[in-house]
Coordinates of C-alpha atoms in Angstrom, one line a residue:
X1 CA 14.0 2.7 15.3
X2 CA 15.6 2.7 12.2
X3 CA 17.1 0.3 13.6
X4 CA 14.1 -1.4 13.2
X5 CA 13.3 -0.8 9.9
X6 CA 16.8 -1.5 8.9
X7 CA 16.2 -6.0 9.9
X8 CA 12.6 -5.0 8.0
X9 CA 13.7 -4.3 5.3
X10 CA 16.5 -6.5 5.2
X11 CA 14.7 -9.6 6.6
X12 CA 12.8 -8.9 2.9
X13 CA 15.4 -8.9 1.2
X14 CA 16.9 -11.5 1.9
X15 CA 13.3 -13.4 1.0
X16 CA 12.6 -12.2 -2.1
X17 CA 16.5 -14.8 -2.3
X18 CA 15.7 -18.5 0.0
X19 CA 12.7 -19.6 2.4
X20 CA 13.0 -17.9 6.5
X21 CA 14.8 -21.1 7.6
X22 CA 18.0 -20.6 5.3
X23 CA 18.0 -16.8 6.6
X24 CA 20.6 -16.7 9.8
X25 CA 20.9 -13.4 12.0
X26 CA 24.5 -13.1 11.3
X27 CA 23.4 -13.1 7.8
X28 CA 20.3 -10.9 8.6
X29 CA 22.1 -9.1 10.6
X30 CA 25.0 -7.9 7.8
X31 CA 22.6 -7.4 5.1
X32 CA 20.8 -4.7 7.6
X33 CA 24.5 -3.7 8.7
X34 CA 23.4 -3.5 12.2
X35 CA 24.7 -5.4 14.9
X36 CA 23.2 -8.6 16.3
X37 CA 23.6 -7.5 19.5
X38 CA 20.9 -4.6 17.8
X39 CA 19.1 -7.1 16.1
X40 CA 18.7 -9.0 20.0
X41 CA 17.5 -6.1 21.4
X42 CA 14.5 -5.8 19.4
X43 CA 13.8 -9.4 18.7
X44 CA 14.1 -13.1 20.1
X45 CA 14.6 -14.7 17.2
X46 CA 13.9 -14.2 13.0
X47 CA 10.8 -15.4 13.5
X48 CA 8.9 -12.0 16.7
X49 CA 11.2 -9.9 13.8
X50 CA 9.1 -11.8 10.7
X51 CA 5.6 -11.5 12.7
X52 CA 5.8 -8.4 13.8
X53 CA 6.5 -6.6 10.2
X54 CA 3.6 -9.0 9.2
X55 CA 1.5 -7.0 12.1
X56 CA 3.0 -3.8 10.6
X57 CA 1.4 -4.4 7.6
X58 CA -2.4 -5.7 8.5
X59 CA -2.1 -3.2 10.6
X60 CA -2.3 -0.9 7.6
X61 CA -4.1 -2.6 5.7
X62 CA -7.3 -2.7 8.0
X63 CA -6.9 1.0 8.3
X64 CA -7.2 1.7 5.7
X65 CA -9.6 -0.6 4.5
X66 CA -12.1 0.1 7.4
X67 CA -14.5 2.4 5.5
X68 CA -15.8 -1.0 3.9
X69 CA -17.5 -1.4 7.3
X70 CA -19.9 1.4 6.5
X71 CA -22.7 0.0 4.1
X72 CA -23.7 3.6 3.4
X73 CA -20.6 3.7 0.3
X74 CA -22.9 1.8 -2.5
X75 CA -21.9 3.3 -5.5
X76 CA -18.0 3.8 -6.8
X77 CA -17.1 7.2 -6.1
X78 CA -18.1 5.7 -2.0
X79 CA -14.8 3.9 -2.5
X80 CA -12.2 6.5 -3.1
X81 CA -10.1 5.4 0.2
X82 CA -9.3 2.2 -2.2
X83 CA -7.3 4.3 -3.7
X84 CA -5.6 4.1 -0.4
X85 CA -5.4 1.1 0.3
X86 CA -4.1 0.8 -3.3
X87 CA -1.1 2.9 -2.7
X88 CA -0.9 1.7 0.3
X89 CA -0.5 -2.2 -1.6
X90 CA 1.9 0.0 -4.8
X91 CA 3.9 1.0 -2.1
X92 CA 4.5 -1.9 0.1
X93 CA 4.6 -4.2 -3.4
X94 CA 7.7 -5.9 -2.3
X95 CA 6.3 -7.0 2.0
X96 CA 3.4 -8.3 0.4
X97 CA 5.0 -10.2 -2.7
X98 CA 7.1 -11.3 -0.7
X99 CA 4.2 -12.6 2.3
X100 CA 2.1 -14.2 -0.3
X101 CA 3.8 -14.8 -3.3
X102 CA 7.1 -15.5 -3.1
X103 CA 7.6 -16.7 0.2
X104 CA 3.5 -17.8 1.3
X105 CA 4.1 -17.0 4.8
X106 CA 0.7 -19.0 5.9
X107 CA 0.3 -16.2 9.1
X108 CA -0.2 -13.2 7.3
X109 CA -2.2 -14.5 5.3
X110 CA -4.3 -15.3 7.1
X111 CA -4.5 -12.5 9.2
X112 CA -5.2 -10.0 6.4
X113 CA -8.0 -12.4 5.6
X114 CA -9.3 -12.0 9.2
X115 CA -8.2 -8.1 9.2
X116 CA -10.9 -8.1 5.4
X117 CA -13.0 -10.3 6.8
X118 CA -13.6 -8.1 10.8
X119 CA -14.3 -5.0 8.2
X120 CA -16.9 -7.7 6.1
X121 CA -18.5 -7.8 9.0
X122 CA -19.1 -4.2 11.0
X123 CA -20.3 -3.6 7.2
X124 CA -23.2 -5.7 8.8
X125 CA -23.0 -9.0 6.1
X126 CA -24.6 -11.4 7.1
X127 CA -23.0 -13.8 8.3
X128 CA -21.8 -16.6 6.3
X129 CA -18.2 -17.9 7.5
X130 CA -17.9 -19.7 3.5
X131 CA -18.6 -15.9 1.8
X132 CA -16.7 -14.2 4.4
X133 CA -13.6 -16.4 3.5
X134 CA -13.7 -16.5 -0.2
X135 CA -14.2 -13.0 -0.5
X136 CA -10.6 -11.9 2.0
X137 CA -9.2 -14.9 -0.6
X138 CA -9.9 -13.6 -3.3
X139 CA -9.2 -9.6 -2.3
X140 CA -5.5 -10.7 -1.6
X141 CA -5.9 -12.6 -4.6
X142 CA -7.5 -9.9 -7.0
X143 CA -4.1 -7.3 -5.1
X144 CA -1.4 -9.7 -5.9
X145 CA -2.8 -9.9 -8.8
X146 CA -2.6 -6.3 -9.7
X147 CA 0.8 -5.9 -8.0
X148 CA 2.2 -8.7 -10.6
X149 CA 0.4 -7.3 -13.8
X150 CA -0.8 -3.1 -13.4
X151 CA -1.2 -2.7 -16.9
X152 CA -3.8 -5.3 -17.5
X153 CA -6.4 -3.5 -14.8
X154 CA -6.3 0.6 -13.9
X155 CA -7.3 1.3 -9.9
X156 CA -10.3 2.2 -10.8
X157 CA -11.2 -0.4 -13.0
X158 CA -10.4 -3.1 -9.8
X159 CA -12.4 -0.4 -7.5
X160 CA -15.4 -0.9 -9.4
X161 CA -15.2 -5.7 -9.3
X162 CA -14.9 -4.8 -5.0
X163 CA -18.1 -2.5 -6.0
X164 CA -19.8 -5.0 -8.1
X165 CA -18.9 -7.8 -5.6
X166 CA -20.1 -5.9 -2.6
X167 CA -23.2 -6.0 -4.1
X168 CA -23.9 -9.7 -4.9
X169 CA -22.2 -10.0 -1.8
X170 CA -24.8 -8.2 0.0
X171 CA -27.4 -9.6 -1.9

């Protein structure tokens, strides 16, 4: 397990400087300080490693955001779980920004949007694919904006915006 964590960290570090196509297994293993055989005991290629990293992030984000499905939550104080989402995103700032901004990973972004849309759907909101897509995309954009400029908005201000957006969506 330690080696998988080291490989994921090394991949993100390398992705801050170059694209996945420019990264070799050899270079990744040197950065992670693990042998190539260790890499191949876990993954067939770099894309498998990247996909596992994406899945881990989306799973954790979705779990933390699952309370969005509770339609009884309508006031900013009901969305205290949202701060847990923000904390997770801050804790994984580098990974999130690499995969959404610096080296945009369409697959990761799509998975994250789908997780957000699934939670909106569980909330019992009217099924409107375009609206779901817009809310999911804007949610990710808002998190990116916050990570790049945390001094401009507080977490509670972002929380209020999310609640306002849900109210508009539910009308």
